[in-house]
PDB file of C-alpha atoms in Angstrom:
ATOM      1  CA  MET A   1     140.912  97.919  40.014  1.00 38.00           C
ATOM      2  CA  SER A   2     144.396  98.697  38.940  1.00 49.00           C
ATOM      3  CA  ASN A   3     144.572  96.405  35.924  1.00 60.00           C
ATOM      4  CA  GLN A   4     144.077  98.309  32.624  1.00 69.00           C
ATOM      5  CA  LEU A   5     141.253  96.168  31.430  1.00 72.00           C
ATOM      6  CA  PRO A   6     138.560  98.832  32.625  1.00 70.00           C
ATOM      7  CA  LEU A   7     140.598 101.493  30.717  1.00 70.00           C
ATOM      8  CA  LEU A   8     140.720  99.583  27.489  1.00 69.00           C
ATOM      9  CA  GLU A   9     136.940  99.265  27.408  1.00 72.00           C
ATOM     10  CA  MET A  10     136.226 102.960  28.279  1.00 74.00           C
ATOM     11  CA  GLY A  11     134.638 104.460  25.231  1.00 77.00           C
ATOM     12  CA  ALA A  12     134.873 101.347  23.149  1.00 78.00           C
ATOM     13  CA  LEU A  13     131.837  99.727  21.402  1.00 85.00           C
ATOM     14  CA  PRO A  14     131.241  96.176  22.236  1.00 86.00           C
ATOM     15  CA  PRO A  15     132.781  93.715  19.674  1.00 90.00           C
ATOM     16  CA  GLU A  16     130.687  92.421  16.899  1.00 90.00           C
ATOM     17  CA  VAL A  17     131.450  88.865  17.378  1.00 94.00           C
ATOM     18  CA  VAL A  18     131.870  87.311  20.851  1.00 94.00           C
ATOM     19  CA  ASP A  19     131.896  83.928  22.453  1.00 95.00           C
ATOM     20  CA  GLN A  20     132.476  82.086  19.126  1.00 95.00           C
ATOM     21  CA  HIS A  21     136.070  81.081  19.598  1.00 94.00           C
ATOM     22  CA  ASP A  22     135.663  77.487  18.178  1.00 95.00           C
ATOM     23  CA  LYS A  23     133.739  78.806  14.929  1.00 96.00           C
ATOM     24  CA  TYR A  24     136.629  81.205  14.117  1.00 96.00           C
ATOM     25  CA  CYS A  25     139.874  79.881  15.781  1.00 96.00           C
ATOM     26  CA  VAL A  26     139.587  76.041  15.557  1.00 95.00           C
ATOM     27  CA  PRO A  27     140.656  74.543  12.156  1.00 95.00           C
ATOM     28  CA  GLY A  28     137.590  73.175  10.408  1.00 95.00           C
ATOM     29  CA  GLY A  29     135.409  75.712  12.325  1.00 95.00           C
ATOM     30  CA  GLU A  30     132.505  77.289  10.365  1.00 96.00           C
ATOM     31  CA  GLN A  31     134.045  80.704  10.239  1.00 96.00           C
ATOM     32  CA  TYR A  32     137.694  79.717  10.298  1.00 96.00           C
ATOM     33  CA  GLN A  33     138.486  81.676   7.174  1.00 95.00           C
ATOM     34  CA  GLN A  34     136.955  84.795   8.433  1.00 94.00           C
ATOM     35  CA  ARG A  35     139.155  85.261  11.521  1.00 94.00           C
ATOM     36  CA  MET A  36     141.333  88.414  11.565  1.00 94.00           C
ATOM     37  CA  VAL A  37     144.591  86.838  12.843  1.00 94.00           C
ATOM     38  CA  ALA A  38     145.838  83.328  13.538  1.00 94.00           C
ATOM     39  CA  GLN A  39     146.112  84.048  17.268  1.00 94.00           C
ATOM     40  CA  THR A  40     146.455  86.940  19.579  1.00 92.00           C
ATOM     41  CA  SER A  41     148.471  86.179  22.834  1.00 89.00           C
ATOM     42  CA  ILE A  42     147.604  88.100  25.876  1.00 86.00           C
ATOM     43  CA  ILE A  43     150.026  87.538  28.713  1.00 84.00           C
ATOM     44  CA  ALA A  44     149.387  89.114  32.080  1.00 83.00           C
ATOM     45  CA  PHE A  45     152.095  89.151  34.806  1.00 82.00           C
ATOM     46  CA  SER A  46     151.283  89.809  38.341  1.00 83.00           C
ATOM     47  CA  ASP A  47     152.717  89.393  41.940  1.00 84.00           C
ATOM     48  CA  PRO A  48     150.319  87.478  44.094  1.00 84.00           C
ATOM     49  CA  ASN A  49     151.311  90.075  46.874  1.00 85.00           C
ATOM     50  CA  ASP A  50     150.217  93.046  44.850  1.00 86.00           C
ATOM     51  CA  LEU A  51     146.947  94.185  46.382  1.00 81.00           C
ATOM     52  CA  LEU A  52     145.949  96.213  43.360  1.00 79.00           C
ATOM     53  CA  SER A  53     146.305  93.696  40.503  1.00 79.00           C
ATOM     54  CA  TYR A  54     144.413  90.499  39.500  1.00 79.00           C
ATOM     55  CA  ALA A  55     144.397  87.881  36.883  1.00 82.00           C
ATOM     56  CA  ILE A  56     142.610  88.283  33.600  1.00 86.00           C
ATOM     57  CA  PRO A  57     139.575  86.101  33.806  1.00 85.00           C
ATOM     58  CA  GLN A  58     139.078  83.753  30.772  1.00 83.00           C
ATOM     59  CA  GLN A  59     135.454  85.072  30.395  1.00 85.00           C
ATOM     60  CA  PHE A  60     137.006  88.403  29.505  1.00 84.00           C
ATOM     61  CA  ALA A  61     138.091  87.133  26.207  1.00 82.00           C
ATOM     62  CA  GLN A  62     134.603  85.405  25.649  1.00 87.00           C
ATOM     63  CA  ARG A  63     132.527  88.341  26.409  1.00 87.00           C
ATOM     64  CA  ARG A  64     134.740  91.312  25.672  1.00 88.00           C
ATOM     65  CA  LEU A  65     137.217  90.609  22.841  1.00 90.00           C
ATOM     66  CA  ASP A  66     136.157  89.952  19.124  1.00 93.00           C
ATOM     67  CA  SER A  67     136.149  86.171  18.706  1.00 95.00           C
ATOM     68  CA  ARG A  68     137.907  86.755  15.265  1.00 95.00           C
ATOM     69  CA  LEU A  69     141.153  87.774  17.216  1.00 94.00           C
ATOM     70  CA  CYS A  70     141.538  84.267  18.447  1.00 95.00           C
ATOM     71  CA  ALA A  71     142.660  85.512  21.959  1.00 92.00           C
ATOM     72  CA  GLU A  72     144.593  83.159  24.216  1.00 89.00           C
ATOM     73  CA  ILE A  73     144.980  84.630  27.676  1.00 88.00           C
ATOM     74  CA  THR A  74     147.947  83.377  29.991  1.00 86.00           C
ATOM     75  CA  ASN A  75     148.008  84.669  33.514  1.00 85.00           C
ATOM     76  CA  ILE A  76     151.568  84.555  35.148  1.00 83.00           C
ATOM     77  CA  ASN A  77     151.996  84.851  38.765  1.00 82.00           C
ATOM     78  CA  ILE A  78     155.497  85.855  39.726  1.00 81.00           C
ATOM     79  CA  ASN A  79     156.921  86.990  43.162  1.00 82.00           C
ATOM     80  CA  VAL A  80     158.504  90.192  42.476  1.00 82.00           C
ATOM     81  CA  ALA A  81     158.616  91.317  46.047  1.00 84.00           C
ATOM     82  CA  HIS A  82     160.854  89.212  48.228  1.00 83.00           C
ATOM     83  CA  VAL A  83     158.894  86.930  50.547  1.00 84.00           C
ATOM     84  CA  ILE A  84     160.018  86.789  54.201  1.00 84.00           C
ATOM     85  CA  ASP A  85     158.920  84.958  57.070  1.00 83.00           C
ATOM     86  CA  LEU A  86     157.420  87.461  59.586  1.00 79.00           C
ATOM     87  CA  PHE A  87     158.619  86.193  63.000  1.00 83.00           C
ATOM     88  CA  GLY A  88     157.108  82.814  62.432  1.00 80.00           C
ATOM     89  CA  MET A  89     153.617  84.354  62.157  1.00 82.00           C
ATOM     90  CA  GLY A  90     153.477  83.847  58.388  1.00 81.00           C
ATOM     91  CA  LYS A  91     154.984  84.966  55.167  1.00 81.00           C
ATOM     92  CA  PHE A  92     154.848  88.603  54.139  1.00 82.00           C
ATOM     93  CA  ALA A  93     155.856  90.672  51.108  1.00 85.00           C
ATOM     94  CA  ASN A  94     155.838  94.433  50.623  1.00 82.00           C
ATOM     95  CA  PRO A  95     152.790  94.986  48.466  1.00 82.00           C
ATOM     96  CA  LEU A  96     154.228  98.404  47.053  1.00 83.00           C
ATOM     97  CA  THR A  97     157.261  96.447  45.841  1.00 83.00           C
ATOM     98  CA  ALA A  98     154.916  93.772  44.677  1.00 80.00           C
ATOM     99  CA  HIS A  99     153.168  96.351  42.568  1.00 81.00           C
ATOM    100  CA  THR A 100     156.066  98.480  41.329  1.00 81.00           C
ATOM    101  CA  GLY A 101     159.141  96.238  41.434  1.00 79.00           C
ATOM    102  CA  TYR A 102     159.094  94.641  38.050  1.00 75.00           C
ATOM    103  CA  ASP A 103     161.518  97.001  36.484  1.00 72.00           C
ATOM    104  CA  SER A 104     164.023  96.223  39.144  1.00 73.00           C
ATOM    105  CA  ASP A 105     163.605  92.500  39.177  1.00 70.00           C
ATOM    106  CA  ASP A 106     166.978  90.776  38.301  1.00 67.00           C
ATOM    107  CA  ARG A 107     165.388  87.892  36.279  1.00 67.00           C
ATOM    108  CA  GLY A 108     165.228  90.392  33.406  1.00 60.00           C
ATOM    109  CA  THR A 109     168.844  91.034  33.153  1.00 61.00           C
ATOM    110  CA  GLU A 110     171.763  88.531  33.274  1.00 67.00           C
ATOM    111  CA  HIS A 111     169.382  85.617  34.145  1.00 68.00           C
ATOM    112  CA  THR A 112     167.437  85.951  30.868  1.00 72.00           C
ATOM    113  CA  SER A 113     167.059  82.777  29.011  1.00 74.00           C
ATOM    114  CA  ASP A 114     168.897  82.670  25.637  1.00 79.00           C
ATOM    115  CA  ILE A 115     165.489  82.292  23.544  1.00 77.00           C
ATOM    116  CA  VAL A 116     164.249  85.532  25.198  1.00 71.00           C
ATOM    117  CA  THR A 117     167.505  87.372  24.457  1.00 73.00           C
ATOM    118  CA  GLU A 118     167.321  86.084  20.769  1.00 76.00           C
ATOM    119  CA  ARG A 119     163.751  86.800  20.125  1.00 72.00           C
ATOM    120  CA  CYS A 120     162.589  89.598  22.142  1.00 68.00           C
ATOM    121  CA  GLU A 121     163.356  93.371  22.102  1.00 62.00           C
ATOM    122  CA  TRP A 122     163.581  95.402  25.178  1.00 58.00           C
ATOM    123  CA  THR A 123     161.767  98.743  25.106  1.00 56.00           C
ATOM    124  CA  GLU A 124     162.330 100.918  28.073  1.00 56.00           C
ATOM    125  CA  TYR A 125     159.658 103.592  28.898  1.00 51.00           C
ATOM    126  CA  VAL A 126     160.871 106.584  30.878  1.00 53.00           C
ATOM    127  CA  ASP A 127     158.462 108.946  32.761  1.00 45.00           C
TER     128      ASP A 127
END
C-alpha cells in the first residue's frame, strides 16, 4: 500500500461528522451553513502500470473525511511510463518508471497549458 492514505490516518481520531455530504455541502442542506469550507478538492494521480498505487475510493471521503470539508475526490490515470508492444505478446510498461517518473514527465514543462501556467505555482522538493 504505497498510497499515503494509510499514513494520513495513523494516530488520527476518526472525524466527528461522516457520510453526511448532502446535509453540509449541497445548498439548501440542513447543515449547509455549518460546513468548514465551500469545497475541498482531492486529486490523485496514478499510472495504471504502477504496481504500488491505487485510486482513492469514493467511500474514503464518506467514511474517513469530515463531511464539513465537502471533499470531492478526482482520480486521474495518466501513463507516465512509456507503453511498448512486447513482441506482439501484449503491452508493457516499466513499473518502476510508472512509480517514480512523474518528475521527469515532459507534460509538466513546455507542454503545460496556459491556464496551468497562469494559475499554478510549481514547488520543487529536493531530497
